[in-house]
Amino acid sequence: MGLCVSSESAKRKGGGRDGESIKLLSTAKVIHVDGRVQEFNQPILAGSITSQNPNCFLCSSESMSIGTCVPHVREDEELHAGQIYFLMPLSRAHTPLSLPDLCSLAIKASSTMTKDEVQLLSSKPRLVFR
């Protein structure tokens, strides 16, 4: 069973505190095996990422859960703004995720977020059990 925390306010653009306009989650983020982050503000296909990283597969943070193998993002699928994706080594393609694996990925993902994104995600959290 995986756990996903999201917030409706973080899914919208603009409307920050005190009237400031915060452009939140407007990019698709890809976290590489080495922790490097690429952000895409224009539509891009998963195959464009994996073709540059032939020993890796791409997965969405939304589809990960403990004790299951990580589903691959299809090559012809467009990455979605506001989503975090991970490049994982092909050697991990058929290995179920453990709790320490998921925690490590969560730490990498949280390090990609700005302070404002973290604060808005913290307000009105909604838990989704999978």
PDB file of C-alpha atoms in Angstrom:
ATOM      1  CA  MET A   1       0.000   0.000   0.000  1.00  0.00           C
ATOM      2  CA  GLY A   2       1.421   3.341  -1.029  1.00  0.00           C
ATOM      3  CA  LEU A   3       0.693   6.760   0.361  1.00  0.00           C
ATOM      4  CA  CYS A   4       0.285   9.936  -1.629  1.00  0.00           C
ATOM      5  CA  VAL A   5      -0.175  13.372  -0.105  1.00  0.00           C
ATOM      6  CA  SER A   6      -1.627  16.097  -2.246  1.00  0.00           C
ATOM      7  CA  SER A   7      -3.372  19.412  -1.864  1.00  0.00           C
ATOM      8  CA  GLU A   8      -5.995  20.986  -4.063  1.00  0.00           C
ATOM      9  CA  SER A   9      -4.478  24.443  -3.516  1.00  0.00           C
ATOM     10  CA  ALA A  10      -1.115  23.258  -4.788  1.00  0.00           C
ATOM     11  CA  LYS A  11      -2.634  22.052  -8.032  1.00  0.00           C
ATOM     12  CA  ARG A  12      -3.740  25.533  -9.055  1.00  0.00           C
ATOM     13  CA  LYS A  13      -1.497  28.221 -10.487  1.00  0.00           C
ATOM     14  CA  GLY A  14      -1.197  31.593  -8.800  1.00  0.00           C
ATOM     15  CA  GLY A  15      -3.054  32.857  -5.770  1.00  0.00           C
ATOM     16  CA  GLY A  16      -0.194  32.841  -3.296  1.00  0.00           C
ATOM     17  CA  ARG A  17      -0.182  34.325   0.190  1.00  0.00           C
ATOM     18  CA  ASP A  18      -0.850  38.044   0.573  1.00  0.00           C
ATOM     19  CA  GLY A  19      -1.902  38.323  -3.064  1.00  0.00           C
ATOM     20  CA  GLU A  20       1.485  37.356  -4.449  1.00  0.00           C
ATOM     21  CA  SER A  21       1.304  35.269  -7.577  1.00  0.00           C
ATOM     22  CA  ILE A  22       3.075  31.951  -7.174  1.00  0.00           C
ATOM     23  CA  LYS A  23       3.414  29.786 -10.221  1.00  0.00           C
ATOM     24  CA  LEU A  24       3.294  26.338  -8.655  1.00  0.00           C
ATOM     25  CA  LEU A  25       3.945  22.967 -10.094  1.00  0.00           C
ATOM     26  CA  SER A  26       3.950  24.283 -13.652  1.00  0.00           C
ATOM     27  CA  THR A  27       6.756  22.003 -14.786  1.00  0.00           C
ATOM     28  CA  ALA A  28       7.256  18.280 -15.095  1.00  0.00           C
ATOM     29  CA  LYS A  29      10.309  17.307 -13.059  1.00  0.00           C
ATOM     30  CA  VAL A  30      12.551  14.351 -13.883  1.00  0.00           C
ATOM     31  CA  ILE A  31      14.927  13.196 -11.167  1.00  0.00           C
ATOM     32  CA  HIS A  32      17.926  11.310 -12.507  1.00  0.00           C
ATOM     33  CA  VAL A  33      19.636   8.388 -10.774  1.00  0.00           C
ATOM     34  CA  ASP A  34      22.424  10.724  -9.603  1.00  0.00           C
ATOM     35  CA  GLY A  35      19.887  13.169  -8.094  1.00  0.00           C
ATOM     36  CA  ARG A  36      20.158  15.726 -10.892  1.00  0.00           C
ATOM     37  CA  VAL A  37      16.801  17.330 -11.749  1.00  0.00           C
ATOM     38  CA  GLN A  38      15.504  18.356 -15.167  1.00  0.00           C
ATOM     39  CA  GLU A  39      12.427  20.564 -15.411  1.00  0.00           C
ATOM     40  CA  PHE A  40      10.260  20.741 -18.511  1.00  0.00           C
ATOM     41  CA  ASN A  41       7.781  23.571 -18.980  1.00  0.00           C
ATOM     42  CA  GLN A  42       6.874  22.418 -22.490  1.00  0.00           C
ATOM     43  CA  PRO A  43       5.242  19.082 -23.362  1.00  0.00           C
ATOM     44  CA  ILE A  44       7.740  16.248 -23.789  1.00  0.00           C
ATOM     45  CA  LEU A  45       7.346  12.534 -24.421  1.00  0.00           C
ATOM     46  CA  ALA A  46       8.787   9.992 -22.000  1.00  0.00           C
ATOM     47  CA  GLY A  47      10.674   8.427 -24.908  1.00  0.00           C
ATOM     48  CA  SER A  48      12.658  11.640 -25.352  1.00  0.00           C
ATOM     49  CA  ILE A  49      13.980  11.230 -21.810  1.00  0.00           C
ATOM     50  CA  THR A  50      14.654   7.496 -21.935  1.00  0.00           C
ATOM     51  CA  SER A  51      16.364   7.706 -25.330  1.00  0.00           C
ATOM     52  CA  GLN A  52      18.991   9.921 -23.683  1.00  0.00           C
ATOM     53  CA  ASN A  53      19.274   7.495 -20.750  1.00  0.00           C
ATOM     54  CA  PRO A  54      19.322   4.031 -22.358  1.00  0.00           C
ATOM     55  CA  ASN A  55      20.083   2.118 -19.138  1.00  0.00           C
ATOM     56  CA  CYS A  56      17.080   3.597 -17.325  1.00  0.00           C
ATOM     57  CA  PHE A  57      13.304   3.566 -17.355  1.00  0.00           C
ATOM     58  CA  LEU A  58      10.992   6.407 -16.401  1.00  0.00           C
ATOM     59  CA  CYS A  59       8.355   6.108 -13.687  1.00  0.00           C
ATOM     60  CA  SER A  60       5.867   8.476 -12.116  1.00  0.00           C
ATOM     61  CA  SER A  61       5.926   9.242  -8.410  1.00  0.00           C
ATOM     62  CA  GLU A  62       2.139   8.815  -8.488  1.00  0.00           C
ATOM     63  CA  SER A  63       2.357   5.115  -9.367  1.00  0.00           C
ATOM     64  CA  MET A  64       4.799   3.905  -6.718  1.00  0.00           C
ATOM     65  CA  SER A  65       3.845   1.698  -3.798  1.00  0.00           C
ATOM     66  CA  ILE A  66       5.660  -0.543  -1.345  1.00  0.00           C
ATOM     67  CA  GLY A  67       6.025  -4.191  -2.309  1.00  0.00           C
ATOM     68  CA  THR A  68       5.255  -3.745  -6.000  1.00  0.00           C
ATOM     69  CA  CYS A  69       7.386  -3.283  -9.081  1.00  0.00           C
ATOM     70  CA  VAL A  70       7.321   0.257 -10.412  1.00  0.00           C
ATOM     71  CA  PRO A  71       5.196   0.686 -13.550  1.00  0.00           C
ATOM     72  CA  HIS A  72       7.100   2.211 -16.455  1.00  0.00           C
ATOM     73  CA  VAL A  73       5.818   5.361 -18.118  1.00  0.00           C
ATOM     74  CA  ARG A  74       5.065   4.453 -21.746  1.00  0.00           C
ATOM     75  CA  GLU A  75       7.479   5.874 -24.321  1.00  0.00           C
ATOM     76  CA  ASP A  76       4.615   7.636 -26.132  1.00  0.00           C
ATOM     77  CA  GLU A  77       3.190   9.186 -22.955  1.00  0.00           C
ATOM     78  CA  GLU A  78       3.510  12.921 -22.459  1.00  0.00           C
ATOM     79  CA  LEU A  79       4.894  14.063 -19.115  1.00  0.00           C
ATOM     80  CA  HIS A  80       2.396  16.083 -17.074  1.00  0.00           C
ATOM     81  CA  ALA A  81       3.135  19.459 -15.514  1.00  0.00           C
ATOM     82  CA  GLY A  82       3.102  19.269 -11.735  1.00  0.00           C
ATOM     83  CA  GLN A  83       4.250  15.651 -11.705  1.00  0.00           C
ATOM     84  CA  ILE A  84       7.561  14.267 -10.504  1.00  0.00           C
ATOM     85  CA  TYR A  85       9.150  11.445 -12.473  1.00  0.00           C
ATOM     86  CA  PHE A  86      12.149   9.285 -11.630  1.00  0.00           C
ATOM     87  CA  LEU A  87      14.699   7.707 -13.924  1.00  0.00           C
ATOM     88  CA  MET A  88      15.405   4.294 -12.444  1.00  0.00           C
ATOM     89  CA  PRO A  89      18.123   1.834 -13.496  1.00  0.00           C
ATOM     90  CA  LEU A  90      16.820  -0.979 -15.711  1.00  0.00           C
ATOM     91  CA  SER A  91      18.261  -3.398 -13.151  1.00  0.00           C
ATOM     92  CA  ARG A  92      15.465  -2.248 -10.769  1.00  0.00           C
ATOM     93  CA  ALA A  93      12.684  -2.821 -13.309  1.00  0.00           C
ATOM     94  CA  HIS A  94      11.488  -6.095 -11.772  1.00  0.00           C
ATOM     95  CA  THR A  95      12.402  -5.446  -8.137  1.00  0.00           C
ATOM     96  CA  PRO A  96       9.557  -4.528  -5.762  1.00  0.00           C
ATOM     97  CA  LEU A  97       9.996  -1.230  -3.921  1.00  0.00           C
ATOM     98  CA  SER A  98      10.828  -1.477  -0.240  1.00  0.00           C
ATOM     99  CA  LEU A  99       9.970   1.140   2.376  1.00  0.00           C
ATOM    100  CA  PRO A 100      13.613   2.377   2.460  1.00  0.00           C
ATOM    101  CA  ASP A 101      13.556   2.651  -1.371  1.00  0.00           C
ATOM    102  CA  LEU A 102      10.395   4.730  -1.282  1.00  0.00           C
ATOM    103  CA  CYS A 103      11.746   6.919   1.536  1.00  0.00           C
ATOM    104  CA  SER A 104      14.942   7.565  -0.419  1.00  0.00           C
ATOM    105  CA  LEU A 105      12.944   8.589  -3.491  1.00  0.00           C
ATOM    106  CA  ALA A 106      10.689  10.809  -1.363  1.00  0.00           C
ATOM    107  CA  ILE A 107      13.750  12.604   0.009  1.00  0.00           C
ATOM    108  CA  LYS A 108      15.047  13.180  -3.524  1.00  0.00           C
ATOM    109  CA  ALA A 109      11.634  14.472  -4.603  1.00  0.00           C
ATOM    110  CA  SER A 110      11.255  16.814  -1.638  1.00  0.00           C
ATOM    111  CA  SER A 111      14.658  18.327  -2.329  1.00  0.00           C
ATOM    112  CA  THR A 112      13.384  19.460  -5.745  1.00  0.00           C
ATOM    113  CA  MET A 113      10.569  21.545  -4.292  1.00  0.00           C
ATOM    114  CA  THR A 114      10.776  25.210  -3.411  1.00  0.00           C
ATOM    115  CA  LYS A 115       9.884  26.480   0.047  1.00  0.00           C
ATOM    116  CA  ASP A 116       6.575  27.894  -1.274  1.00  0.00           C
ATOM    117  CA  GLU A 117       5.641  24.568  -2.876  1.00  0.00           C
ATOM    118  CA  VAL A 118       6.317  22.704   0.366  1.00  0.00           C
ATOM    119  CA  GLN A 119       4.258  25.203   2.386  1.00  0.00           C
ATOM    120  CA  LEU A 120       1.303  25.001   0.013  1.00  0.00           C
ATOM    121  CA  LEU A 121       1.465  21.220  -0.127  1.00  0.00           C
ATOM    122  CA  SER A 122       1.420  21.207   3.667  1.00  0.00           C
ATOM    123  CA  SER A 123      -1.797  23.218   3.832  1.00  0.00           C
ATOM    124  CA  LYS A 124      -4.947  21.107   3.543  1.00  0.00           C
ATOM    125  CA  PRO A 125      -3.231  17.777   2.912  1.00  0.00           C
ATOM    126  CA  ARG A 126      -5.355  14.990   1.506  1.00  0.00           C
ATOM    127  CA  LEU A 127      -4.229  11.414   2.011  1.00  0.00           C
ATOM    128  CA  VAL A 128      -4.798   8.867  -0.721  1.00  0.00           C
ATOM    129  CA  PHE A 129      -4.155   5.225   0.118  1.00  0.00           C
ATOM    130  CA  ARG A 130      -3.345   2.852  -2.711  1.00  0.00           C
TER     131      ARG A 130
END
